[in-house]
Amino acid sequence: VAAAQEIASGVGASLKNCRAYGDSINDLPLLEAVGEPFAVNPAPALLLEARKRGIRVLDWKKDLA
């Protein structure tokens, strides 16, 4: 999250105006920090949390077919 904040700040953006995606439960802090999070092909733990928190879940094998 700190690295993402630094990058966003460097271009004059707020994380709440950014998108991010992740596939691991380790990505959850970043997904919670941005305005438009996506769980992409998520591991089971992230899938569970994404569903609980209303984070959009994408399965690129299905969604891009």
PDB file of N, CA and C in Angstrom, residues 1 14 19 21 35-37 46 52 54 56 64:
ATOM      1  N   VAL A   1       0.835  -1.190   0.000  1.00  0.00           N
ATOM      2  CA  VAL A   1       0.000   0.000   0.000  1.00  0.00           C
ATOM      3  C   VAL A   1       0.879   1.253   0.000  1.00  0.00           C
ATOM      4  N   SER A  14      -5.129  10.136  -6.037  1.00  0.00           N
ATOM      5  CA  SER A  14      -5.513   9.523  -4.768  1.00  0.00           C
ATOM      6  C   SER A  14      -5.784   8.049  -5.043  1.00  0.00           C
ATOM      7  N   ARG A  19      -7.484   2.004  -9.635  1.00  0.00           N
ATOM      8  CA  ARG A  19      -7.886   0.599  -9.713  1.00  0.00           C
ATOM      9  C   ARG A  19      -6.690  -0.259  -9.353  1.00  0.00           C
ATOM     10  N   TYR A  21      -5.659  -4.762  -8.974  1.00  0.00           N
ATOM     11  CA  TYR A  21      -6.124  -6.136  -8.975  1.00  0.00           C
ATOM     12  C   TYR A  21      -5.123  -6.992  -8.230  1.00  0.00           C
ATOM     13  N   GLY A  35     -10.075   2.676  -4.978  1.00  0.00           N
ATOM     14  CA  GLY A  35     -11.486   2.915  -5.216  1.00  0.00           C
ATOM     15  C   GLY A  35     -12.176   1.838  -6.037  1.00  0.00           C
ATOM     16  N   GLU A  36     -11.413   1.154  -6.876  1.00  0.00           N
ATOM     17  CA  GLU A  36     -11.999   0.122  -7.730  1.00  0.00           C
ATOM     18  C   GLU A  36     -11.113  -1.132  -7.715  1.00  0.00           C
ATOM     19  N   PRO A  37     -11.366  -2.005  -6.742  1.00  0.00           N
ATOM     20  CA  PRO A  37     -10.562  -3.218  -6.624  1.00  0.00           C
ATOM     21  C   PRO A  37     -11.137  -4.375  -7.441  1.00  0.00           C
ATOM     22  N   LEU A  46      -8.655 -15.307  -0.918  1.00  0.00           N
ATOM     23  CA  LEU A  46      -9.040 -13.994  -1.445  1.00  0.00           C
ATOM     24  C   LEU A  46     -10.443 -14.044  -2.024  1.00  0.00           C
ATOM     25  N   LYS A  52     -17.183 -11.478   0.527  1.00  0.00           N
ATOM     26  CA  LYS A  52     -17.671 -10.849   1.765  1.00  0.00           C
ATOM     27  C   LYS A  52     -17.671  -9.332   1.653  1.00  0.00           C
ATOM     28  N   GLY A  54     -17.592  -7.422  -1.167  1.00  0.00           N
ATOM     29  CA  GLY A  54     -18.161  -6.833  -2.373  1.00  0.00           C
ATOM     30  C   GLY A  54     -17.136  -6.421  -3.409  1.00  0.00           C
ATOM     31  N   ARG A  56     -15.210  -6.947  -6.756  1.00  0.00           N
ATOM     32  CA  ARG A  56     -15.534  -7.613  -8.023  1.00  0.00           C
ATOM     33  C   ARG A  56     -14.534  -8.728  -8.295  1.00  0.00           C
ATOM     34  N   LEU A  64     -12.931 -13.567 -20.364  1.00  0.00           N
ATOM     35  CA  LEU A  64     -12.307 -13.118 -21.615  1.00  0.00           C
ATOM     36  C   LEU A  64     -12.527 -14.091 -22.757  1.00  0.00           C
TER      37      LEU A  64
END
